[in-house]
PDB file of C-alpha atoms in Angstrom:
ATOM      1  CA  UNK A 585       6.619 109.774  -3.898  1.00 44.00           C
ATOM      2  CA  UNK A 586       5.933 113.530  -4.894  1.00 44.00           C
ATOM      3  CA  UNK A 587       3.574 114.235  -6.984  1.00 44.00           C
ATOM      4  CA  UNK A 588       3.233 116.100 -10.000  1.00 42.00           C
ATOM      5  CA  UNK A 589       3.138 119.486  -9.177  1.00 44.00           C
ATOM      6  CA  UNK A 590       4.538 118.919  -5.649  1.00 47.00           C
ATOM      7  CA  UNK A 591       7.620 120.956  -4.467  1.00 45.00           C
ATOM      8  CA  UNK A 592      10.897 118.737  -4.656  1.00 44.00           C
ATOM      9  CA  UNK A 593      11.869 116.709  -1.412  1.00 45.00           C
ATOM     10  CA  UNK A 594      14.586 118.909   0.734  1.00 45.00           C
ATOM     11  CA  UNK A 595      18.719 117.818   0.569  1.00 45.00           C
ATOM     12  CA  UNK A 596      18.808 119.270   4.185  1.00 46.00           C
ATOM     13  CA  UNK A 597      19.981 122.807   2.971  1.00 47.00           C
ATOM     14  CA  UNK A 598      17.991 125.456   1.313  1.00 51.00           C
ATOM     15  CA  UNK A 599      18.706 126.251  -2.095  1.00 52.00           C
ATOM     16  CA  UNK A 600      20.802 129.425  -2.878  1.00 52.00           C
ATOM     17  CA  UNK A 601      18.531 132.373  -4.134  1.00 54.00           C
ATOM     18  CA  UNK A 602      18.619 133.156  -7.715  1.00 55.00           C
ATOM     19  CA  UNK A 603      21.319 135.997  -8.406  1.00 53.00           C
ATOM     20  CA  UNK A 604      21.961 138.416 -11.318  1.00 51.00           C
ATOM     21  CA  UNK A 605      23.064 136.513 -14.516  1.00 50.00           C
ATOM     22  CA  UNK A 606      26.508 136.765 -15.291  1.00 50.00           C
ATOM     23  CA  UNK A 607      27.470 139.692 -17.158  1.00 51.00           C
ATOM     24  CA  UNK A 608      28.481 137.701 -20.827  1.00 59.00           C
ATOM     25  CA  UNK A 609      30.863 139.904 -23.597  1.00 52.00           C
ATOM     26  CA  UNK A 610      29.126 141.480 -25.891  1.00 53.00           C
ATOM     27  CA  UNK A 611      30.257 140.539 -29.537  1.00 58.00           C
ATOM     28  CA  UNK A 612      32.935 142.397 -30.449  1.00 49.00           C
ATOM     29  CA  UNK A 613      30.772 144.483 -33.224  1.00 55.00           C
ATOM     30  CA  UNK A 614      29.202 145.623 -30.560  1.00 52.00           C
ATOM     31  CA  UNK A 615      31.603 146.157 -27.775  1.00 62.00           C
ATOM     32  CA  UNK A 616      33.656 149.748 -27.301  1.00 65.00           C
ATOM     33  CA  UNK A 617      36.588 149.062 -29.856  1.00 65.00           C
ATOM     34  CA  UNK A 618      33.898 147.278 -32.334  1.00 71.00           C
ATOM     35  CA  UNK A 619      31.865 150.394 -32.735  1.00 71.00           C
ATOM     36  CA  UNK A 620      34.712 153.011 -32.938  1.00 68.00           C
ATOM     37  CA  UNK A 621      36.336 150.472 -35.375  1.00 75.00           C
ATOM     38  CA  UNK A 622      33.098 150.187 -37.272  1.00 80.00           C
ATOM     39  CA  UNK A 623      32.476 154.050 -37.779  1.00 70.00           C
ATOM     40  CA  UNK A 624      35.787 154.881 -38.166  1.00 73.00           C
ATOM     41  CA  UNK A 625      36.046 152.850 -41.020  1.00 84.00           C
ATOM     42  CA  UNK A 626      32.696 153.658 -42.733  1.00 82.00           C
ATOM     43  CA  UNK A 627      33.482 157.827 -41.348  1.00 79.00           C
ATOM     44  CA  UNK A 628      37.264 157.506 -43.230  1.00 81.00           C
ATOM     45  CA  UNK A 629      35.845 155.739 -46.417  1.00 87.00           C
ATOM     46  CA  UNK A 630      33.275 158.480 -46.853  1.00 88.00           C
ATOM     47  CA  UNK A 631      36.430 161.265 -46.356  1.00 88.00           C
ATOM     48  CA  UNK A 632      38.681 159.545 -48.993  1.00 89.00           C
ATOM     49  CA  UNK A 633      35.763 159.227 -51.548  1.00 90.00           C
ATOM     50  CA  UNK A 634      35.100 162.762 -51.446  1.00 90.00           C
ATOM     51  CA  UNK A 635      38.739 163.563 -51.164  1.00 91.00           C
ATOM     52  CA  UNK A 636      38.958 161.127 -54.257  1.00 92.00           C
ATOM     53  CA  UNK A 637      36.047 163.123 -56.294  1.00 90.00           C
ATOM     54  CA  UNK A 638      37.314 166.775 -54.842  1.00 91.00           C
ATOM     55  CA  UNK A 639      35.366 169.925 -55.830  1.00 94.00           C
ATOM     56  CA  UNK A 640      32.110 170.616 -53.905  1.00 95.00           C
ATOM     57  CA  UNK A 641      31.522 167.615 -52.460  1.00 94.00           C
ATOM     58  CA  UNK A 642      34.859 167.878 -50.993  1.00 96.00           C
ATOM     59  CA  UNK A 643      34.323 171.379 -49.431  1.00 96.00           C
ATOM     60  CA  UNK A 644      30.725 170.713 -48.389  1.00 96.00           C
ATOM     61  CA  UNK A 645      32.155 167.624 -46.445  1.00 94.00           C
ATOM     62  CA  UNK A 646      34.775 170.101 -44.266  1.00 96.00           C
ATOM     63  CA  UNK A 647      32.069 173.081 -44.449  1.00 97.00           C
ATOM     64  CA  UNK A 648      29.583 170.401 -42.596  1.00 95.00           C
ATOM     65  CA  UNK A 649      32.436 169.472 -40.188  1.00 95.00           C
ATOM     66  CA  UNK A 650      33.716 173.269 -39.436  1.00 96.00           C
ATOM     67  CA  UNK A 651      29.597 174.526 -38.345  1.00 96.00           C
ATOM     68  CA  UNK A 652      29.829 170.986 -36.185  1.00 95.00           C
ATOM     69  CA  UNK A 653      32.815 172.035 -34.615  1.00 96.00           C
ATOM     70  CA  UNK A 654      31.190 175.539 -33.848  1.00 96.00           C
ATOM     71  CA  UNK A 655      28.325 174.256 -32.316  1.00 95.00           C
ATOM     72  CA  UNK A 656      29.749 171.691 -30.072  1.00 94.00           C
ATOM     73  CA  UNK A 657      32.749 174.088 -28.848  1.00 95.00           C
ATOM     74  CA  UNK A 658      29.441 176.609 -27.999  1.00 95.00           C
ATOM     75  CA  UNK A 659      27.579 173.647 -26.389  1.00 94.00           C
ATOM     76  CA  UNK A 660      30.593 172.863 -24.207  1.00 95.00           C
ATOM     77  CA  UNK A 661      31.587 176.565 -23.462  1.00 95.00           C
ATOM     78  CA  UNK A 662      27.455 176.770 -22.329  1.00 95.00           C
ATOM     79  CA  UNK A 663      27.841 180.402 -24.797  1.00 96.00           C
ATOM     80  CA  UNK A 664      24.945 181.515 -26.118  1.00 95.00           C
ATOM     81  CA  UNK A 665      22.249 182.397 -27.534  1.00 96.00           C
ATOM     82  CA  UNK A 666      23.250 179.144 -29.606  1.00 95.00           C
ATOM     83  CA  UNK A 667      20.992 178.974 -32.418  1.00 95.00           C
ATOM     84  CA  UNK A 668      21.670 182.956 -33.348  1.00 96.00           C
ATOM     85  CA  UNK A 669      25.825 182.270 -33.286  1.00 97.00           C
ATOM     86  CA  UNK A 670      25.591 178.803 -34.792  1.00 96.00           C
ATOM     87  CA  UNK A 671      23.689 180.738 -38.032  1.00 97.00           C
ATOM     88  CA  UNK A 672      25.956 183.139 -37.971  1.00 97.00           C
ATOM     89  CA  UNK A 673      28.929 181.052 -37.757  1.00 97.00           C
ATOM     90  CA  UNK A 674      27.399 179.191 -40.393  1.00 97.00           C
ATOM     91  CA  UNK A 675      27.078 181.762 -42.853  1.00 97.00           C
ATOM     92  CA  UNK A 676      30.361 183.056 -42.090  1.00 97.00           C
ATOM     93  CA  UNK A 677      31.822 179.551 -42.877  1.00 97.00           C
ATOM     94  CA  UNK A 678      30.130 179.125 -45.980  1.00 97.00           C
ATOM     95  CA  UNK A 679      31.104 182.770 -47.612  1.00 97.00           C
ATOM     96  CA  UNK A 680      34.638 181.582 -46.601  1.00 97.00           C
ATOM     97  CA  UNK A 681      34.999 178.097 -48.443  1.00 97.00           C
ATOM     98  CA  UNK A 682      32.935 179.146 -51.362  1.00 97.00           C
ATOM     99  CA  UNK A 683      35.425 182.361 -51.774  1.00 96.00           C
ATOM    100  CA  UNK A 684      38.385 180.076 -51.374  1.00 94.00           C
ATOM    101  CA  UNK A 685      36.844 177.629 -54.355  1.00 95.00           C
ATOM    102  CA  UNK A 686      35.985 180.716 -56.383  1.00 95.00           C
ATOM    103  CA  UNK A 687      39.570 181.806 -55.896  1.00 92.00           C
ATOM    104  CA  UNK A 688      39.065 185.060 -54.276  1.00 94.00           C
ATOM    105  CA  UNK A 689      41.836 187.130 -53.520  1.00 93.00           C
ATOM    106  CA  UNK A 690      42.852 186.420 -49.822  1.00 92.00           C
ATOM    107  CA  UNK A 691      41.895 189.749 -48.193  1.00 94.00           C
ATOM    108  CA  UNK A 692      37.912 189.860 -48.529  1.00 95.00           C
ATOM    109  CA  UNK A 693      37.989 186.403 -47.065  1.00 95.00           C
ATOM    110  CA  UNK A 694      40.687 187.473 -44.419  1.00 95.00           C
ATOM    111  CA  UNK A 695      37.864 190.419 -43.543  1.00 96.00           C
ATOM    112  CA  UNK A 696      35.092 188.377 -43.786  1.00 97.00           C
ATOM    113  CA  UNK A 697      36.510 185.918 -41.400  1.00 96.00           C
ATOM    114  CA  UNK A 698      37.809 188.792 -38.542  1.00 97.00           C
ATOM    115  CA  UNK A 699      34.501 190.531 -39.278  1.00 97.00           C
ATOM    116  CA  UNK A 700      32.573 187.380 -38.716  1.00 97.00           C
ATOM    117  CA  UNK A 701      34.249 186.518 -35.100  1.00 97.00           C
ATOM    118  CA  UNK A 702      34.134 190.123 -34.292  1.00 97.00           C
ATOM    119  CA  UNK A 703      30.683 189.967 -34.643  1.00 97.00           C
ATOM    120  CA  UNK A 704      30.273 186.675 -32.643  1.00 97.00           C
ATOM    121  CA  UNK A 705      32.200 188.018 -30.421  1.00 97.00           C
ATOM    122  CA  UNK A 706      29.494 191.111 -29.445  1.00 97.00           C
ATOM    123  CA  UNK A 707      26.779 188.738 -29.690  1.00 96.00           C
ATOM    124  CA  UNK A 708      28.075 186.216 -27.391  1.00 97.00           C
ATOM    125  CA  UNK A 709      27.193 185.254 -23.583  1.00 95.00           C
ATOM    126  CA  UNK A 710      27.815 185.140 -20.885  1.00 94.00           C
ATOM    127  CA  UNK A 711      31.623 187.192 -20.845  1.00 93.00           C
ATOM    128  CA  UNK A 712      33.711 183.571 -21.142  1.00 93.00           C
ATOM    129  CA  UNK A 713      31.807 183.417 -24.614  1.00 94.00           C
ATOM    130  CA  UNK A 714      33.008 186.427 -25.905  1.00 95.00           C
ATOM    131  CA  UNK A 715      36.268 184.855 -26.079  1.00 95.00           C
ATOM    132  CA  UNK A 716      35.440 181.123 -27.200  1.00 96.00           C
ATOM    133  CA  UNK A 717      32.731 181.957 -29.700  1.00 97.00           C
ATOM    134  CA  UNK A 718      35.129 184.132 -32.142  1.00 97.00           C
ATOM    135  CA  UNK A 719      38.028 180.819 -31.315  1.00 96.00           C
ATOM    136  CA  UNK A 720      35.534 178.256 -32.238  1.00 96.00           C
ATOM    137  CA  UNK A 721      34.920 180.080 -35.764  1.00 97.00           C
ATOM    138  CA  UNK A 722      38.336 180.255 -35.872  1.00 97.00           C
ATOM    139  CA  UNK A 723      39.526 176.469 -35.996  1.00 96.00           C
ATOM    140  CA  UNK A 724      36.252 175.633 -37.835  1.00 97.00           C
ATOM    141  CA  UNK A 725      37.689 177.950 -40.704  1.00 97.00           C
ATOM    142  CA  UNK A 726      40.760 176.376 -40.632  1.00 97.00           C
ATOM    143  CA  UNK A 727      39.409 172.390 -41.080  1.00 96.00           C
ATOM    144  CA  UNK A 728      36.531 173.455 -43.204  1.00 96.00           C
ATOM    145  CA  UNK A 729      39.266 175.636 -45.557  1.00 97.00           C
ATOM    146  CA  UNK A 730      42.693 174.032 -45.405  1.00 97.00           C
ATOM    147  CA  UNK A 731      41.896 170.684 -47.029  1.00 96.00           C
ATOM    148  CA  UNK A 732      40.121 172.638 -49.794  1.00 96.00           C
ATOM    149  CA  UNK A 733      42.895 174.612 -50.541  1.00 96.00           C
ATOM    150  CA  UNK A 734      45.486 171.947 -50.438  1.00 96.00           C
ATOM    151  CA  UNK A 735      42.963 169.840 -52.935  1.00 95.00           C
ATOM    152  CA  UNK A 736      42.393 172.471 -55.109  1.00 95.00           C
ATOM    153  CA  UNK A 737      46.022 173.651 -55.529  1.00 94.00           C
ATOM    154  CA  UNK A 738      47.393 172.487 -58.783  1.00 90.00           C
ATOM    155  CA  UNK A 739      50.284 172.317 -57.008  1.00 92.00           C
ATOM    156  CA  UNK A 740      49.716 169.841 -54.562  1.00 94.00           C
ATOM    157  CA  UNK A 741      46.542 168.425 -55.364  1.00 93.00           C
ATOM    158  CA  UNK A 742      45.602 165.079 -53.550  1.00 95.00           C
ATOM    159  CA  UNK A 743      48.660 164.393 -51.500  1.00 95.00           C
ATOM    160  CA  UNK A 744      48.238 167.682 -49.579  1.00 95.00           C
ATOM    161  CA  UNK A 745      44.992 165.922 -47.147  1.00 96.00           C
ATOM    162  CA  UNK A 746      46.038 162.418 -47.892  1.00 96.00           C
ATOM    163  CA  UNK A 747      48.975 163.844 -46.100  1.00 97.00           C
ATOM    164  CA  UNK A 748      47.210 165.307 -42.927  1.00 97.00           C
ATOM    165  CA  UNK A 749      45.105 162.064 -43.301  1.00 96.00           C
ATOM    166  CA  UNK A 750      48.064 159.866 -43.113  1.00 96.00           C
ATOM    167  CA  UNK A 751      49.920 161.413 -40.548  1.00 97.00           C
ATOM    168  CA  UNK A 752      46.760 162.309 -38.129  1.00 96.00           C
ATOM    169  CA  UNK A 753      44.631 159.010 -38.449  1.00 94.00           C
ATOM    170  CA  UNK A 754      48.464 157.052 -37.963  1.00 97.00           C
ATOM    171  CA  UNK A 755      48.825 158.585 -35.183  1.00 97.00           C
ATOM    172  CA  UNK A 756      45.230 157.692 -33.514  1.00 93.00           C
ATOM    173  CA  UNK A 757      45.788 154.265 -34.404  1.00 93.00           C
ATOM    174  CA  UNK A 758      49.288 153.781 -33.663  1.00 96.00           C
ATOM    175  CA  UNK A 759      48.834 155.896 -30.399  1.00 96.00           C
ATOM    176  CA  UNK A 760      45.859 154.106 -29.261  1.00 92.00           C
ATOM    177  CA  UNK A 761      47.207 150.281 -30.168  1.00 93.00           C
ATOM    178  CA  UNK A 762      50.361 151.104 -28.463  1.00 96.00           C
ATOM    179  CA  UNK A 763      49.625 152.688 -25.442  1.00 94.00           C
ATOM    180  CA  UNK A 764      47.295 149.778 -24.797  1.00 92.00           C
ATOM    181  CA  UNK A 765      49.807 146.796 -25.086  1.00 94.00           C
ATOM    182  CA  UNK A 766      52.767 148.329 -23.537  1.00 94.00           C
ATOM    183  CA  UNK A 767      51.070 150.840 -21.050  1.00 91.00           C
ATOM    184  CA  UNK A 768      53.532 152.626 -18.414  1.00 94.00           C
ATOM    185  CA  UNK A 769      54.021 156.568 -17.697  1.00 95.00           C
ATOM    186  CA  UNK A 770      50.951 158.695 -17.881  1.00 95.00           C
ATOM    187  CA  UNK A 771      51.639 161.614 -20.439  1.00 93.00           C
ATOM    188  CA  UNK A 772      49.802 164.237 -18.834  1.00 90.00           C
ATOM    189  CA  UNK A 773      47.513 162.557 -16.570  1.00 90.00           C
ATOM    190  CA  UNK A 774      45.588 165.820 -15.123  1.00 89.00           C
ATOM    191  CA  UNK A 775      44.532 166.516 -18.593  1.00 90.00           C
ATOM    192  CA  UNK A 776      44.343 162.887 -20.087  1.00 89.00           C
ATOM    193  CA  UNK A 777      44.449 160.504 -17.598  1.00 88.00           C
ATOM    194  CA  UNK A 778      44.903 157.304 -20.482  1.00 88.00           C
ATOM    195  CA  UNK A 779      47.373 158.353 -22.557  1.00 92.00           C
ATOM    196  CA  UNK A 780      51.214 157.437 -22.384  1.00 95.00           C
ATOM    197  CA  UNK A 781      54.385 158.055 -23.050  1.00 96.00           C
ATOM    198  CA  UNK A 782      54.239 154.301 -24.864  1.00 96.00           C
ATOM    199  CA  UNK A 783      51.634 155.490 -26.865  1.00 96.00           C
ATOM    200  CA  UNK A 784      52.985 159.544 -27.648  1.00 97.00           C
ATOM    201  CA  UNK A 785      56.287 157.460 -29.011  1.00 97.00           C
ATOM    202  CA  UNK A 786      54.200 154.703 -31.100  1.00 97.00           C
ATOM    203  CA  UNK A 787      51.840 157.615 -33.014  1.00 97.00           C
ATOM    204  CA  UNK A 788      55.173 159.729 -33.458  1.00 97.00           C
ATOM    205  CA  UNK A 789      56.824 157.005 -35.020  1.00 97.00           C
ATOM    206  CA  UNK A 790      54.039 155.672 -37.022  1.00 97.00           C
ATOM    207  CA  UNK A 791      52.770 159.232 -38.230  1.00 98.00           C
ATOM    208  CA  UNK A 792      56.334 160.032 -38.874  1.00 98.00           C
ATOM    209  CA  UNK A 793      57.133 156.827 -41.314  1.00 97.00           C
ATOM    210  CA  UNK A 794      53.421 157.221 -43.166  1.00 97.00           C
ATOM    211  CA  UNK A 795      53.366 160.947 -43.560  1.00 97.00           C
ATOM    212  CA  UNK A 796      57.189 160.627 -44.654  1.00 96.00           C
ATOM    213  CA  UNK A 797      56.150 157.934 -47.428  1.00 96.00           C
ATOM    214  CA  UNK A 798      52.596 160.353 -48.639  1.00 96.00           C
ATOM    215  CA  UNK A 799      55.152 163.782 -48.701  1.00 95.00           C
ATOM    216  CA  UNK A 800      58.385 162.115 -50.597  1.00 94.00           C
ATOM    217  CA  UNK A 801      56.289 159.941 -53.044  1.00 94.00           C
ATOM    218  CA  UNK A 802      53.644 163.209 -53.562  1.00 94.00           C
ATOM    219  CA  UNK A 803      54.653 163.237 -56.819  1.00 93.00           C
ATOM    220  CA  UNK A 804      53.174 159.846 -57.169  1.00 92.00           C
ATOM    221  CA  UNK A 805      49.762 161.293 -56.233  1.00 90.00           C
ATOM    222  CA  UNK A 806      50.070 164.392 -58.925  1.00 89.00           C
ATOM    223  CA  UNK A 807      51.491 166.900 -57.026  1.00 91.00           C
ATOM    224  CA  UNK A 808      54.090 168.763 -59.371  1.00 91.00           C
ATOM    225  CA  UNK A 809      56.507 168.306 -56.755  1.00 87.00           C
ATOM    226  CA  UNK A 810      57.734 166.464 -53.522  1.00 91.00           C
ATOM    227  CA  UNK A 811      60.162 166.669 -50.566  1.00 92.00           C
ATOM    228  CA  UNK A 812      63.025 165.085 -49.967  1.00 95.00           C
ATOM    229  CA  UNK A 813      62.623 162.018 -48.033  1.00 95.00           C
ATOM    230  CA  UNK A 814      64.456 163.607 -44.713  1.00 96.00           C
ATOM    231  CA  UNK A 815      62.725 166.891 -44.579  1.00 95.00           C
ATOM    232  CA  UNK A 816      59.153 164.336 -45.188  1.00 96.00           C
ATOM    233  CA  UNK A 817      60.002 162.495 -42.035  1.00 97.00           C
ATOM    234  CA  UNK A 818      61.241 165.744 -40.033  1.00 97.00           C
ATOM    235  CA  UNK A 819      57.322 167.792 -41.386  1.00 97.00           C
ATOM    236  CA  UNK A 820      55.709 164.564 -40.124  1.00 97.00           C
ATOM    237  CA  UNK A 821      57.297 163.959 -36.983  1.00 98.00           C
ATOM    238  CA  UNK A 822      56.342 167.599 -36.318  1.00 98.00           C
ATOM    239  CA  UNK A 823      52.764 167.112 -37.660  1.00 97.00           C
ATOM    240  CA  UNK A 824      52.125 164.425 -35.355  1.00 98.00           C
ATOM    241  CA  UNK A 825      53.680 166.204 -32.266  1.00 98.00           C
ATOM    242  CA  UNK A 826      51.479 169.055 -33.220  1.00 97.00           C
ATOM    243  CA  UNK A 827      47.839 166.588 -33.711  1.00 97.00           C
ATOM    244  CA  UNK A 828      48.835 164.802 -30.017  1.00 96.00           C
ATOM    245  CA  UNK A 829      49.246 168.315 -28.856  1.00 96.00           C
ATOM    246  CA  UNK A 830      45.690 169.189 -30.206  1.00 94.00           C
ATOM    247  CA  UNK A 831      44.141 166.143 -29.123  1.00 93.00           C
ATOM    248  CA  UNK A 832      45.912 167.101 -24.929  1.00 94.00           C
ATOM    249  CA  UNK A 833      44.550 170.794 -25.726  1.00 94.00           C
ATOM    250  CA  UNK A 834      40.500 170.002 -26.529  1.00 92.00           C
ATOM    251  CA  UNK A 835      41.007 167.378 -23.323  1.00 91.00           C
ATOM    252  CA  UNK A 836      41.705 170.763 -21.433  1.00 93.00           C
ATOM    253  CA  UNK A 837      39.245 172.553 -22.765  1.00 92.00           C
ATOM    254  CA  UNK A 838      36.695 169.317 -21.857  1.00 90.00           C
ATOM    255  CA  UNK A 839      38.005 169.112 -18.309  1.00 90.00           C
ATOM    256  CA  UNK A 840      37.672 172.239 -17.898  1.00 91.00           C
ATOM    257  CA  UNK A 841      33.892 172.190 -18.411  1.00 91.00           C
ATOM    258  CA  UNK A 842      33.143 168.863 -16.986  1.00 89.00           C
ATOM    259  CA  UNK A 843      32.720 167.300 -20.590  1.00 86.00           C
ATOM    260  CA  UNK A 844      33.311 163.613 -21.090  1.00 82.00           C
ATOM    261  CA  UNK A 845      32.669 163.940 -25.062  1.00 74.00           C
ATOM    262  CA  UNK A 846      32.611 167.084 -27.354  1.00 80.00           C
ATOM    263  CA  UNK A 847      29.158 165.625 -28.735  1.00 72.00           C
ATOM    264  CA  UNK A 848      27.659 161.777 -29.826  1.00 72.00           C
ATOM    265  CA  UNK A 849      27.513 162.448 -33.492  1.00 68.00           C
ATOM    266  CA  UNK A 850      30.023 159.859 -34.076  1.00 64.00           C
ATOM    267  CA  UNK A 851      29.308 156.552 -32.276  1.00 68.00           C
ATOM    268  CA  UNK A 852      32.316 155.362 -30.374  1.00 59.00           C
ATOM    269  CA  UNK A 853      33.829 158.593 -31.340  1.00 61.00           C
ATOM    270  CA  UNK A 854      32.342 161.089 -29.482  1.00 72.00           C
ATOM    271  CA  UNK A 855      31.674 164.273 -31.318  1.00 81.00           C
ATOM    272  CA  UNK A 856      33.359 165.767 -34.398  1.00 88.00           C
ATOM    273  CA  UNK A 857      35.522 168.103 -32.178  1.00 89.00           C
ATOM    274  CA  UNK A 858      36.850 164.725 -30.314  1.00 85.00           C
ATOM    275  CA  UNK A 859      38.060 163.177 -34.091  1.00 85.00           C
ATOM    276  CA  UNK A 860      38.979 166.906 -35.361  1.00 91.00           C
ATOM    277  CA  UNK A 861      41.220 168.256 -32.240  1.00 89.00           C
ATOM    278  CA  UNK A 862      44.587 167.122 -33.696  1.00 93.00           C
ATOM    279  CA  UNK A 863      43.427 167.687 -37.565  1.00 95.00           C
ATOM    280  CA  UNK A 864      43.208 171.246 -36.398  1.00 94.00           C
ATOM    281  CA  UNK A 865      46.356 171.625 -35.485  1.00 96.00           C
ATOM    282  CA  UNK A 866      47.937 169.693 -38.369  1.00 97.00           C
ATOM    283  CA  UNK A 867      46.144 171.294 -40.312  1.00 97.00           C
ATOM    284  CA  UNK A 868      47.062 175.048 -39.365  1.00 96.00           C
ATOM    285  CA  UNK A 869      51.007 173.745 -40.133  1.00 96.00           C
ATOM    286  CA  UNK A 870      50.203 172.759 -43.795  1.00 96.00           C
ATOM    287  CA  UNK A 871      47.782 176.215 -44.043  1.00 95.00           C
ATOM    288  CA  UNK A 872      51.055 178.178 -42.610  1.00 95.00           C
ATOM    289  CA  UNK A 873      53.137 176.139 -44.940  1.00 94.00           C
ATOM    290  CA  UNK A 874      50.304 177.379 -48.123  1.00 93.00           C
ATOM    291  CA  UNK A 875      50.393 180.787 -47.829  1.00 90.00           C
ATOM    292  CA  UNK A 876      54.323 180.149 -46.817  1.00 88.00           C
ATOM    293  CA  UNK A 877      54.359 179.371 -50.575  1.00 81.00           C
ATOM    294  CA  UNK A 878      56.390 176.514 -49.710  1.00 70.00           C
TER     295      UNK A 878
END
């Protein structure tokens, strides 16, 4: 009989060694879609609160966002000196969006702007920089000052960014969800090896029916006036084309550099430049659109 403390008595086969534990799913708070879920949810609540309360709060959410996007298109670009073009892109920014809430006439801010990147653009390094510093302070101007416009305009008021909210968060989501359940064709796979032609169609659509609904029922939302419901659905089809195109165009730029993620400010996310890249471009349609008049 074995004692206590004795080894136990042999089957006639040693026992297999101890491996790894099994690798066991992480709750789903915690897993990949839980955490982009998670902070996309708390990052959009914070956006539609300001958007909600307008005024300064409003443009000191997009001027924080526009000096992020400067310093991460920098950090991926390796220009420098950082710190120097980062202040001065900052400064730059925030003569820009306080002008446009003072409601300066548009040609000191157009000067200030060109004079700013002109400027970046002699300070810059190494030669590369000389072009991507003056272009990084030129789509930070544009998300830090067209959804300050379109809010402040008595014209348009609150449905101008719920609009680029609708139509570029729809179609993320409706990109993303679809792509994943019905897979098939990459879209451009040397730029963006996941996305599909599945999941191109799904955002278009999606963007196209909840942009149409926030443009044709603006008047709902204050706006003094709205579009027709078939010109709404024709501007958002195009806005979404134009935010998937934005989104393809910072994957270039990434590649390009060897750059997984634009920056880790936003967990799950990436950096501001990876939730911005198709705002940008939506956004330079409804700023073309502004001083269109239309």
């Amino acid at each position: 009989m074995a004692q206590r403390g004795d080894a136990p008595a042999s089957t006639g086969g040693s026992a297999p060694p101890p491996g790894p534990a099994p690798d066991r799913p992480r709750p789903w708070p915690a897993s990949e879609l839980g955490v982009r879920a998670v902070s996309g949810v708390v990052l959009g609540l914070l956006v539609l609160a300001a958007t909600l309360s307008g005024g300064w709060f409003f443009a000191l959410i997009w001027l924080a966002a526009g000096l992020a996007i400067v310093g991460e298109w920098l950090a991926i670009t390796r220009t420098g000196p950082h710190r120097p073009l980062l202040a001065l892109a900052g400064l730059v920014l925030a003569g820009l969006v306080v002008g446009a809430r003072l409601a300066l006439p548009p040609l000191p801010l157009l000067g200030l702007g060109i004079g700013g990147g002109a400027v970046l653009a002699l300070v810059a390094r190494p030669r590369p920089g000389r072009l991507w510093a003056p272009l990084s302070l030129a789509c930070a101007a544009i998300v830090a000052l067209v959804p300050v416009l379109l809010r402040d305009d008595p014209r348009i008021g609150l449905a101008g960014p719920l609009w680029l909210f609708g139509v570029v968060w729809t179609t993320d989501i409706a990109a993303y969800f679809t792509g994943r359940t019905l897979g098939g064709p990459r879209l451009w796979p040397a730029v963006s090896p996941k996305k599909t032609w599945s999941g191109f169609c799904g955002g278009l659509l999606g963007a196209t029916l909840v942009g149409g609904a926030v443009a044709a029922g603006a008047t709902h939302l204050g706006a003094q006036t709205s579009l027709p419901l078939g010109p709404a659905l024709l501007l958002s089809a195009l806005g979404s084309v134009l935010s998937q195109g934005g989104d393809l165009a910072e994957s270039a730029l990434k590649r390009a550099y060897g750059a997984k993620d634009s920056g880790r400010l936003i967990p799950g996310h990436g950096g501001v430049m990876d939730r911005l890249d198709g705002f940008f471009a939506v956004a330079l349609l409804a700023g073309i659109l502004l001083a269109a008049g239309l």
